[in-house]
mmCIF file with all atom_site columns, C-alpha atoms in Angstrom:
data_model
loop_
_atom_site.group_PDB
_atom_site.id
_atom_site.type_symbol
_atom_site.label_atom_id
_atom_site.label_alt_id
_atom_site.label_comp_id
_atom_site.label_asym_id
_atom_site.label_entity_id
_atom_site.label_seq_id
_atom_site.pdbx_PDB_ins_code
_atom_site.Cartn_x
_atom_site.Cartn_y
_atom_site.Cartn_z
_atom_site.occupancy
_atom_site.B_iso_or_equiv
_atom_site.pdbx_formal_charge
_atom_site.auth_seq_id
_atom_site.auth_comp_id
_atom_site.auth_asym_id
_atom_site.auth_atom_id
_atom_site.pdbx_PDB_model_num
ATOM 1  C CA . UNK A 1 1  ? -117.385 -33.022 19.437 1.00 77.00 ? 1  UNK A CA 1
ATOM 2  C CA . UNK A 1 2  ? -116.291 -36.111 21.313 1.00 83.00 ? 2  UNK A CA 1
ATOM 3  C CA . UNK A 1 3  ? -118.609 -37.340 24.058 1.00 86.00 ? 3  UNK A CA 1
ATOM 4  C CA . UNK A 1 4  ? -117.089 -36.894 27.524 1.00 88.00 ? 4  UNK A CA 1
ATOM 5  C CA . UNK A 1 5  ? -116.751 -40.618 28.165 1.00 92.00 ? 5  UNK A CA 1
ATOM 6  C CA . UNK A 1 6  ? -114.539 -40.942 25.075 1.00 90.00 ? 6  UNK A CA 1
ATOM 7  C CA . UNK A 1 7  ? -112.399 -37.818 25.546 1.00 88.00 ? 7  UNK A CA 1
ATOM 8  C CA . UNK A 1 8  ? -108.673 -38.040 26.186 1.00 89.00 ? 8  UNK A CA 1
ATOM 9  C CA . UNK A 1 9  ? -108.127 -40.994 23.847 1.00 92.00 ? 9  UNK A CA 1
ATOM 10 C CA . UNK A 1 10 ? -106.879 -39.066 20.816 1.00 90.00 ? 10 UNK A CA 1
ATOM 11 C CA . UNK A 1 11 ? -110.063 -39.649 18.804 1.00 93.00 ? 11 UNK A CA 1
ATOM 12 C CA . UNK A 1 12 ? -110.615 -36.008 17.814 1.00 94.00 ? 12 UNK A CA 1
ATOM 13 C CA . UNK A 1 13 ? -107.010 -35.575 16.679 1.00 94.00 ? 13 UNK A CA 1
ATOM 14 C CA . UNK A 1 14 ? -107.099 -38.846 14.740 1.00 95.00 ? 14 UNK A CA 1
ATOM 15 C CA . UNK A 1 15 ? -110.368 -37.862 13.067 1.00 94.00 ? 15 UNK A CA 1
ATOM 16 C CA . UNK A 1 16 ? -109.127 -34.383 12.133 1.00 95.00 ? 16 UNK A CA 1
ATOM 17 C CA . UNK A 1 17 ? -105.849 -35.807 10.774 1.00 96.00 ? 17 UNK A CA 1
ATOM 18 C CA . UNK A 1 18 ? -107.725 -38.392 8.699  1.00 95.00 ? 18 UNK A CA 1
ATOM 19 C CA . UNK A 1 19 ? -109.930 -35.707 7.117  1.00 93.00 ? 19 UNK A CA 1
ATOM 20 C CA . UNK A 1 20 ? -106.949 -33.442 6.409  1.00 95.00 ? 20 UNK A CA 1
ATOM 21 C CA . UNK A 1 21 ? -104.966 -36.322 4.877  1.00 95.00 ? 21 UNK A CA 1
ATOM 22 C CA . UNK A 1 22 ? -107.900 -37.249 2.673  1.00 93.00 ? 22 UNK A CA 1
ATOM 23 C CA . UNK A 1 23 ? -108.358 -33.629 1.599  1.00 91.00 ? 23 UNK A CA 1
ATOM 24 C CA . UNK A 1 24 ? -104.636 -33.475 0.759  1.00 93.00 ? 24 UNK A CA 1
ATOM 25 C CA . UNK A 1 25 ? -104.562 -36.812 -1.077 1.00 92.00 ? 25 UNK A CA 1
ATOM 26 C CA . UNK A 1 26 ? -107.672 -36.034 -3.118 1.00 92.00 ? 26 UNK A CA 1
ATOM 27 C CA . UNK A 1 27 ? -106.722 -32.355 -3.598 1.00 87.00 ? 27 UNK A CA 1
ATOM 28 C CA . UNK A 1 28 ? -110.275 -31.482 -2.572 1.00 81.00 ? 28 UNK A CA 1
ATOM 29 C CA . UNK A 1 29 ? -109.885 -28.380 -0.443 1.00 82.00 ? 29 UNK A CA 1
ATOM 30 C CA . UNK A 1 30 ? -107.640 -25.399 -0.186 1.00 90.00 ? 30 UNK A CA 1
ATOM 31 C CA . UNK A 1 31 ? -107.095 -23.788 3.190  1.00 95.00 ? 31 UNK A CA 1
ATOM 32 C CA . UNK A 1 32 ? -109.085 -25.299 6.087  1.00 95.00 ? 32 UNK A CA 1
ATOM 33 C CA . UNK A 1 33 ? -110.116 -23.071 9.015  1.00 96.00 ? 33 UNK A CA 1
ATOM 34 C CA . UNK A 1 34 ? -110.861 -23.985 12.638 1.00 96.00 ? 34 UNK A CA 1
ATOM 35 C CA . UNK A 1 35 ? -112.448 -21.811 15.335 1.00 95.00 ? 35 UNK A CA 1
ATOM 36 C CA . UNK A 1 36 ? -112.160 -23.486 18.761 1.00 95.00 ? 36 UNK A CA 1
ATOM 37 C CA . UNK A 1 37 ? -113.127 -21.465 21.824 1.00 94.00 ? 37 UNK A CA 1
ATOM 38 C CA . UNK A 1 38 ? -110.200 -19.594 23.348 1.00 96.00 ? 38 UNK A CA 1
ATOM 39 C CA . UNK A 1 39 ? -110.616 -21.567 26.572 1.00 95.00 ? 39 UNK A CA 1
ATOM 40 C CA . UNK A 1 40 ? -110.735 -24.975 24.879 1.00 94.00 ? 40 UNK A CA 1
ATOM 41 C CA . UNK A 1 41 ? -107.153 -26.080 25.459 1.00 95.00 ? 41 UNK A CA 1
ATOM 42 C CA . UNK A 1 42 ? -107.645 -29.546 23.990 1.00 94.00 ? 42 UNK A CA 1
ATOM 43 C CA . UNK A 1 43 ? -109.041 -28.319 20.652 1.00 95.00 ? 43 UNK A CA 1
ATOM 44 C CA . UNK A 1 44 ? -106.448 -25.564 20.356 1.00 97.00 ? 44 UNK A CA 1
ATOM 45 C CA . UNK A 1 45 ? -103.762 -28.162 21.120 1.00 96.00 ? 45 UNK A CA 1
ATOM 46 C CA . UNK A 1 46 ? -105.033 -30.382 18.316 1.00 96.00 ? 46 UNK A CA 1
ATOM 47 C CA . UNK A 1 47 ? -104.835 -27.476 15.873 1.00 97.00 ? 47 UNK A CA 1
ATOM 48 C CA . UNK A 1 48 ? -101.295 -26.652 17.000 1.00 96.00 ? 48 UNK A CA 1
ATOM 49 C CA . UNK A 1 49 ? -100.078 -30.258 16.833 1.00 94.00 ? 49 UNK A CA 1
ATOM 50 C CA . UNK A 1 50 ? -101.498 -30.866 13.347 1.00 95.00 ? 50 UNK A CA 1
ATOM 51 C CA . UNK A 1 51 ? -99.704  -27.862 11.891 1.00 95.00 ? 51 UNK A CA 1
ATOM 52 C CA . UNK A 1 52 ? -102.456 -25.247 11.824 1.00 97.00 ? 52 UNK A CA 1
ATOM 53 C CA . UNK A 1 53 ? -101.186 -21.647 11.902 1.00 97.00 ? 53 UNK A CA 1
ATOM 54 C CA . UNK A 1 54 ? -102.684 -19.297 14.477 1.00 98.00 ? 54 UNK A CA 1
ATOM 55 C CA . UNK A 1 55 ? -104.346 -16.410 12.625 1.00 98.00 ? 55 UNK A CA 1
ATOM 56 C CA . UNK A 1 56 ? -106.033 -14.330 15.343 1.00 98.00 ? 56 UNK A CA 1
ATOM 57 C CA . UNK A 1 57 ? -108.428 -14.320 18.250 1.00 97.00 ? 57 UNK A CA 1
ATOM 58 C CA . UNK A 1 58 ? -111.907 -13.335 17.109 1.00 96.00 ? 58 UNK A CA 1
ATOM 59 C CA . UNK A 1 59 ? -115.589 -13.362 17.894 1.00 95.00 ? 59 UNK A CA 1
ATOM 60 C CA . UNK A 1 60 ? -117.638 -15.943 16.003 1.00 91.00 ? 60 UNK A CA 1
ATOM 61 C CA . UNK A 1 61 ? -121.421 -16.125 15.972 1.00 92.00 ? 61 UNK A CA 1
ATOM 62 C CA . UNK A 1 62 ? -122.697 -19.681 16.304 1.00 87.00 ? 62 UNK A CA 1
ATOM 63 C CA . UNK A 1 63 ? -126.267 -20.774 17.041 1.00 91.00 ? 63 UNK A CA 1
ATOM 64 C CA . UNK A 1 64 ? -127.234 -17.201 17.888 1.00 94.00 ? 64 UNK A CA 1
ATOM 65 C CA . UNK A 1 65 ? -124.404 -16.753 20.423 1.00 93.00 ? 65 UNK A CA 1
ATOM 66 C CA . UNK A 1 66 ? -121.172 -14.822 20.117 1.00 94.00 ? 66 UNK A CA 1
ATOM 67 C CA . UNK A 1 67 ? -118.188 -16.963 21.100 1.00 93.00 ? 67 UNK A CA 1
ATOM 68 C CA . UNK A 1 68 ? -114.602 -15.844 21.677 1.00 97.00 ? 68 UNK A CA 1
ATOM 69 C CA . UNK A 1 69 ? -112.535 -18.128 19.444 1.00 97.00 ? 69 UNK A CA 1
ATOM 70 C CA . UNK A 1 70 ? -109.061 -18.678 18.120 1.00 98.00 ? 70 UNK A CA 1
ATOM 71 C CA . UNK A 1 71 ? -108.869 -18.676 14.331 1.00 98.00 ? 71 UNK A CA 1
ATOM 72 C CA . UNK A 1 72 ? -106.507 -21.341 12.981 1.00 98.00 ? 72 UNK A CA 1
ATOM 73 C CA . UNK A 1 73 ? -105.766 -22.169 9.334  1.00 98.00 ? 73 UNK A CA 1
ATOM 74 C CA . UNK A 1 74 ? -103.959 -24.958 7.493  1.00 96.00 ? 74 UNK A CA 1
ATOM 75 C CA . UNK A 1 75 ? -103.340 -25.894 3.889  1.00 95.00 ? 75 UNK A CA 1
ATOM 76 C CA . UNK A 1 76 ? -103.275 -29.717 4.087  1.00 94.00 ? 76 UNK A CA 1
ATOM 77 C CA . UNK A 1 77 ? -101.286 -29.898 0.840  1.00 91.00 ? 77 UNK A CA 1
ATOM 78 C CA . UNK A 1 78 ? -98.303  -28.106 2.389  1.00 91.00 ? 78 UNK A CA 1
ATOM 79 C CA . UNK A 1 79 ? -98.728  -27.624 6.152  1.00 91.00 ? 79 UNK A CA 1
ATOM 80 C CA . UNK A 1 80 ? -99.941  -30.933 7.632  1.00 87.00 ? 80 UNK A CA 1
ATOM 81 C CA . UNK A 1 81 ? -97.487  -32.036 10.328 1.00 82.00 ? 81 UNK A CA 1
ATOM 82 C CA . UNK A 1 82 ? -96.059  -35.554 10.004 1.00 82.00 ? 82 UNK A CA 1
ATOM 83 C CA . UNK A 1 83 ? -97.927  -38.295 11.867 1.00 77.00 ? 83 UNK A CA 1
#
C-alpha cells in the first residue's frame, strides 16, 4: 500500500517491477499471484502493465472479510513486460 500523499507517482509499479525483476534474476519464485480489489483501478492497471495475465474474478478472505478481487498471475522469468 502506498500512503495517499505519495500515490500517483509510480512508486507501487516501480516497487512491484523491482521485486519481479529480482525474482527473475535470482530464479527465486515461480508464478506470482496478485489479488487487487475489483474496484481498485490503479492496482489492476499495474498488474496489466507489468504483464500479469488475468485469471478470474474471485472472492478472497482477508483479515476476516470477504473481498471481491481480480486474480492475476505472472511468471517473471517469461512474462515480465519490458521496462
